[in-house]
PDB file of C-alpha atoms and ligand atoms in Angstrom:
ATOM      1  CA  MET A   1     140.739  78.928 108.322  1.00 40.00           C
ATOM      2  CA  SER A   2     139.240  82.324 110.071  1.00 47.00           C
ATOM      3  CA  SER A   3     135.577  82.688 111.263  1.00 45.00           C
ATOM      4  CA  ASN A   4     134.838  84.832 108.119  1.00 47.00           C
ATOM      5  CA  GLU A   5     135.175  81.617 105.803  1.00 55.00           C
ATOM      6  CA  SER A   6     132.586  78.935 105.723  1.00 62.00           C
ATOM      7  CA  ALA A   7     133.971  76.136 107.901  1.00 79.00           C
ATOM      8  CA  PRO A   8     135.393  76.838 111.381  1.00 85.00           C
ATOM      9  CA  LEU A   9     138.517  75.899 112.428  1.00 91.00           C
ATOM     10  CA  THR A  10     137.814  72.882 114.772  1.00 93.00           C
ATOM     11  CA  ALA A  11     139.706  70.260 116.784  1.00 93.00           C
ATOM     12  CA  PRO A  12     139.196  66.562 117.337  1.00 90.00           C
ATOM     13  CA  ASP A  13     137.133  65.442 120.356  1.00 94.00           C
ATOM     14  CA  CYS A  14     136.808  69.103 121.622  1.00 98.00           C
ATOM     15  CA  LEU A  15     133.310  69.378 123.568  1.00 98.00           C
ATOM     16  CA  PHE A  16     133.016  72.951 122.801  1.00 98.00           C
ATOM     17  CA  CYS A  17     133.701  72.449 118.984  1.00 98.00           C
ATOM     18  CA  ARG A  18     130.997  69.744 119.248  1.00 98.00           C
ATOM     19  CA  ILE A  19     128.698  72.070 121.043  1.00 98.00           C
ATOM     20  CA  VAL A  20     129.350  74.815 118.105  1.00 98.00           C
ATOM     21  CA  ALA A  21     128.498  72.306 115.748  1.00 97.00           C
ATOM     22  CA  GLY A  22     125.232  71.262 117.391  1.00 97.00           C
ATOM     23  CA  ALA A  23     126.647  67.695 117.877  1.00 97.00           C
ATOM     24  CA  VAL A  24     126.123  68.159 121.867  1.00 98.00           C
ATOM     25  CA  PRO A  25     123.329  69.886 123.122  1.00 98.00           C
ATOM     26  CA  ALA A  26     123.730  73.058 125.018  1.00 98.00           C
ATOM     27  CA  THR A  27     121.220  76.016 126.142  1.00 98.00           C
ATOM     28  CA  VAL A  28     122.397  78.439 123.702  1.00 98.00           C
ATOM     29  CA  VAL A  29     121.435  82.164 124.607  1.00 98.00           C
ATOM     30  CA  ALA A  30     122.851  84.260 121.862  1.00 98.00           C
ATOM     31  CA  GLU A  31     125.120  83.688 119.071  1.00 98.00           C
ATOM     32  CA  ASN A  32     126.803  85.678 116.049  1.00 96.00           C
ATOM     33  CA  PRO A  33     128.833  84.636 113.093  1.00 97.00           C
ATOM     34  CA  ALA A  34     131.672  84.424 115.169  1.00 98.00           C
ATOM     35  CA  ALA A  35     130.898  83.238 118.583  1.00 98.00           C
ATOM     36  CA  VAL A  36     128.218  81.044 120.540  1.00 98.00           C
ATOM     37  CA  ALA A  37     126.948  82.117 124.009  1.00 98.00           C
ATOM     38  CA  PHE A  38     125.355  79.129 126.387  1.00 99.00           C
ATOM     39  CA  ARG A  39     124.660  78.408 129.753  1.00 98.00           C
ATOM     40  CA  ASP A  40     127.079  76.622 132.027  1.00 98.00           C
ATOM     41  CA  ILE A  41     126.010  73.288 132.931  1.00 98.00           C
ATOM     42  CA  ASP A  42     127.266  74.001 136.493  1.00 98.00           C
ATOM     43  CA  PRO A  43     126.297  77.924 137.108  1.00 98.00           C
ATOM     44  CA  GLN A  44     128.302  79.638 139.832  1.00 97.00           C
ATOM     45  CA  ALA A  45     125.993  82.534 139.700  1.00 97.00           C
ATOM     46  CA  PRO A  46     122.565  83.557 138.522  1.00 97.00           C
ATOM     47  CA  LEU A  47     124.049  84.481 135.258  1.00 98.00           C
ATOM     48  CA  HIS A  48     126.663  82.004 134.265  1.00 98.00           C
ATOM     49  CA  VAL A  49     127.120  81.810 130.417  1.00 98.00           C
ATOM     50  CA  LEU A  50     130.116  80.888 128.470  1.00 99.00           C
ATOM     51  CA  VAL A  51     131.123  82.597 125.058  1.00 99.00           C
ATOM     52  CA  VAL A  52     133.304  80.743 122.721  1.00 98.00           C
ATOM     53  CA  PRO A  53     134.360  81.596 119.428  1.00 98.00           C
ATOM     54  CA  ARG A  54     133.189  79.099 116.593  1.00 98.00           C
ATOM     55  CA  ASP A  55     136.584  78.754 115.613  1.00 98.00           C
ATOM     56  CA  HIS A  56     138.973  76.518 117.945  1.00 98.00           C
ATOM     57  CA  HIS A  57     141.940  78.209 119.686  1.00 98.00           C
ATOM     58  CA  ALA A  58     143.022  76.511 122.942  1.00 98.00           C
ATOM     59  CA  ASP A  59     143.137  79.516 125.288  1.00 98.00           C
ATOM     60  CA  VAL A  60     142.540  83.384 125.524  1.00 98.00           C
ATOM     61  CA  ALA A  61     146.294  83.881 124.867  1.00 98.00           C
ATOM     62  CA  GLN A  62     146.560  82.136 121.644  1.00 98.00           C
ATOM     63  CA  LEU A  63     143.426  83.686 120.510  1.00 98.00           C
ATOM     64  CA  ALA A  64     144.534  87.186 120.816  1.00 98.00           C
ATOM     65  CA  ALA A  65     147.657  86.233 119.417  1.00 98.00           C
ATOM     66  CA  ALA A  66     146.072  84.520 116.189  1.00 98.00           C
ATOM     67  CA  ASP A  67     142.957  86.687 115.787  1.00 98.00           C
ATOM     68  CA  PRO A  68     142.377  89.528 118.067  1.00 98.00           C
ATOM     69  CA  ALA A  69     139.252  90.672 116.049  1.00 98.00           C
ATOM     70  CA  LEU A  70     137.600  87.330 117.009  1.00 98.00           C
ATOM     71  CA  LEU A  71     138.735  88.118 120.777  1.00 98.00           C
ATOM     72  CA  ALA A  72     136.723  91.287 120.452  1.00 98.00           C
ATOM     73  CA  GLU A  73     133.683  89.636 118.968  1.00 98.00           C
ATOM     74  CA  VAL A  74     133.701  87.251 121.965  1.00 98.00           C
ATOM     75  CA  VAL A  75     133.871  90.233 124.400  1.00 98.00           C
ATOM     76  CA  SER A  76     131.005  91.975 122.243  1.00 98.00           C
ATOM     77  CA  LEU A  77     128.713  88.911 122.698  1.00 98.00           C
ATOM     78  CA  ALA A  78     129.472  88.671 126.385  1.00 98.00           C
ATOM     79  CA  GLU A  79     128.464  92.020 126.445  1.00 98.00           C
ATOM     80  CA  LEU A  80     125.190  91.590 124.543  1.00 98.00           C
ATOM     81  CA  VAL A  81     124.326  88.429 127.031  1.00 98.00           C
ATOM     82  CA  ALA A  82     125.135  90.739 130.177  1.00 98.00           C
ATOM     83  CA  SER A  83     122.851  93.772 128.866  1.00 98.00           C
ATOM     84  CA  ASP A  84     119.757  91.195 128.534  1.00 97.00           C
ATOM     85  CA  GLU A  85     120.349  89.408 131.628  1.00 97.00           C
ATOM     86  CA  SER A  86     122.237  91.363 134.195  1.00 96.00           C
ATOM     87  CA  GLY A  87     122.029  94.971 133.455  1.00 96.00           C
ATOM     88  CA  GLY A  88     125.028  95.023 131.487  1.00 96.00           C
ATOM     89  CA  GLN A  89     127.381  94.308 134.317  1.00 97.00           C
ATOM     90  CA  PHE A  90     129.223  91.411 134.488  1.00 98.00           C
ATOM     91  CA  ARG A  91     132.467  89.637 135.191  1.00 98.00           C
ATOM     92  CA  LEU A  92     134.563  88.196 132.577  1.00 98.00           C
ATOM     93  CA  VAL A  93     136.684  85.229 133.342  1.00 98.00           C
ATOM     94  CA  PHE A  94     139.197  83.304 130.933  1.00 98.00           C
ATOM     95  CA  ASN A  95     140.909  80.640 133.040  1.00 98.00           C
ATOM     96  CA  THR A  96     143.862  79.926 131.108  1.00 98.00           C
ATOM     97  CA  GLY A  97     146.246  76.832 131.909  1.00 98.00           C
ATOM     98  CA  PRO A  98     145.030  73.943 134.116  1.00 98.00           C
ATOM     99  CA  SER A  99     146.656  75.392 137.141  1.00 97.00           C
ATOM    100  CA  ALA A 100     144.324  78.390 136.626  1.00 97.00           C
ATOM    101  CA  GLY A 101     141.304  76.200 136.570  1.00 97.00           C
ATOM    102  CA  GLN A 102     140.965  75.833 132.918  1.00 98.00           C
ATOM    103  CA  SER A 103     139.288  72.217 132.114  1.00 98.00           C
ATOM    104  CA  VAL A 104     138.229  72.592 128.614  1.00 98.00           C
ATOM    105  CA  PHE A 105     140.869  73.745 125.948  1.00 98.00           C
ATOM    106  CA  HIS A 106     138.800  75.543 123.421  1.00 98.00           C
ATOM    107  CA  VAL A 107     138.999  79.223 124.859  1.00 98.00           C
ATOM    108  CA  HIS A 108     135.811  80.533 126.807  1.00 98.00           C
ATOM    109  CA  ALA A 109     134.768  83.282 128.274  1.00 98.00           C
ATOM    110  CA  HIS A 110     132.764  82.882 131.595  1.00 98.00           C
ATOM    111  CA  VAL A 111     130.072  85.784 131.788  1.00 98.00           C
ATOM    112  CA  LEU A 112     129.102  86.199 135.516  1.00 98.00           C
ATOM    113  CA  GLY A 113     126.787  88.221 137.176  1.00 98.00           C
ATOM    114  CA  GLY A 114     123.119  88.673 138.277  1.00 96.00           C
ATOM    115  CA  VAL A 115     124.149  88.876 141.840  1.00 96.00           C
ATOM    116  CA  GLU A 116     126.653  91.244 143.923  1.00 95.00           C
ATOM    117  CA  LEU A 117     129.904  89.672 143.051  1.00 95.00           C
ATOM    118  CA  GLY A 118     132.742  90.041 145.733  1.00 93.00           C
ATOM    119  CA  ARG A 119     136.137  90.606 145.185  1.00 95.00           C
ATOM    120  CA  ILE A 120     137.968  88.009 143.268  1.00 91.00           C
ATOM    121  CA  ASN A 121     139.820  85.510 145.502  1.00 83.00           C
ATOM    122  CA  ALA A 122     142.806  84.059 144.105  1.00 78.00           C
TER     123      ALA A 122
HETATM  124  P1  AMP B 201     137.180  76.166 132.677  1.00 69.25           P
HETATM  125  O1  AMP B 201     137.169  74.995 133.906  1.00 69.25           O
HETATM  126  O2  AMP B 201     137.421  77.518 132.785  1.00 69.25           O
HETATM  127  O3  AMP B 201     137.777  75.179 131.424  1.00 69.25           O
HETATM  128  O4  AMP B 201     135.365  76.031 132.375  1.00 69.25           O
HETATM  129  C1  AMP B 201     134.640  75.118 131.770  1.00 69.25           C
HETATM  130  C2  AMP B 201     133.205  75.097 131.926  1.00 69.25           C
HETATM  131  O5  AMP B 201     132.728  74.319 131.199  1.00 69.25           O
HETATM  132  C3  AMP B 201     132.916  74.335 133.366  1.00 69.25           C
HETATM  133  O6  AMP B 201     132.225  76.057 134.055  1.00 69.25           O
HETATM  134  C4  AMP B 201     132.019  73.665 133.245  1.00 69.25           C
HETATM  135  O7  AMP B 201     130.856  73.543 134.084  1.00 69.25           O
HETATM  136  C5  AMP B 201     131.276  74.023 131.952  1.00 69.25           C
HETATM  137  N1  AMP B 201     131.044  72.706 130.984  1.00 69.25           N
HETATM  138  C6  AMP B 201     131.383  71.468 131.038  1.00 69.25           C
HETATM  139  N2  AMP B 201     130.871  70.621 130.071  1.00 69.25           N
HETATM  140  C7  AMP B 201     129.718  71.629 129.488  1.00 69.25           C
HETATM  141  C8  AMP B 201     128.573  71.437 128.676  1.00 69.25           C
HETATM  142  N3  AMP B 201     128.335  70.220 128.330  1.00 69.25           N
HETATM  143  N4  AMP B 201     127.677  72.450 128.354  1.00 69.25           N
HETATM  144  C9  AMP B 201     127.750  73.568 129.435  1.00 69.25           C
HETATM  145  N5  AMP B 201     129.131  73.758 130.066  1.00 69.25           N
HETATM  146  C10 AMP B 201     129.686  72.865 130.087  1.00 69.25           C
END
């Protein structure tokens, strides 16, 4: 089911599906019909917000293949948060796969900013 319909796609035992549903508390800073933005519980920068689509997709590659318009909604919400909190400048990170550091398998964009960010170190 797409995000335009009434009930989002969910996966059992998915932490971020539970946050989207309001079953697990989170500090939500912005939302739209397709996506939710909430503060990372372990922030790595003054601005560290996670943006997740309401629909469950495991990672950004699967989201891009299944619903590219929804990926655009995620990026748009990230830009809105950064406009509010870091002057519109931000780093967007999608860890994809365990060896890339992904630990929650519901696609999420890390929106990082609010400080001078250095070069990315692999
Ligand atoms: P990743 O390692 O890229 O999958 O990112 C998962 C992120 O989720 C980490 O930065 C965690 O700090 C964050 N996180 C885990 N549990 C929660 C939670 N309950 N609320 C907000 N952020 C969380």
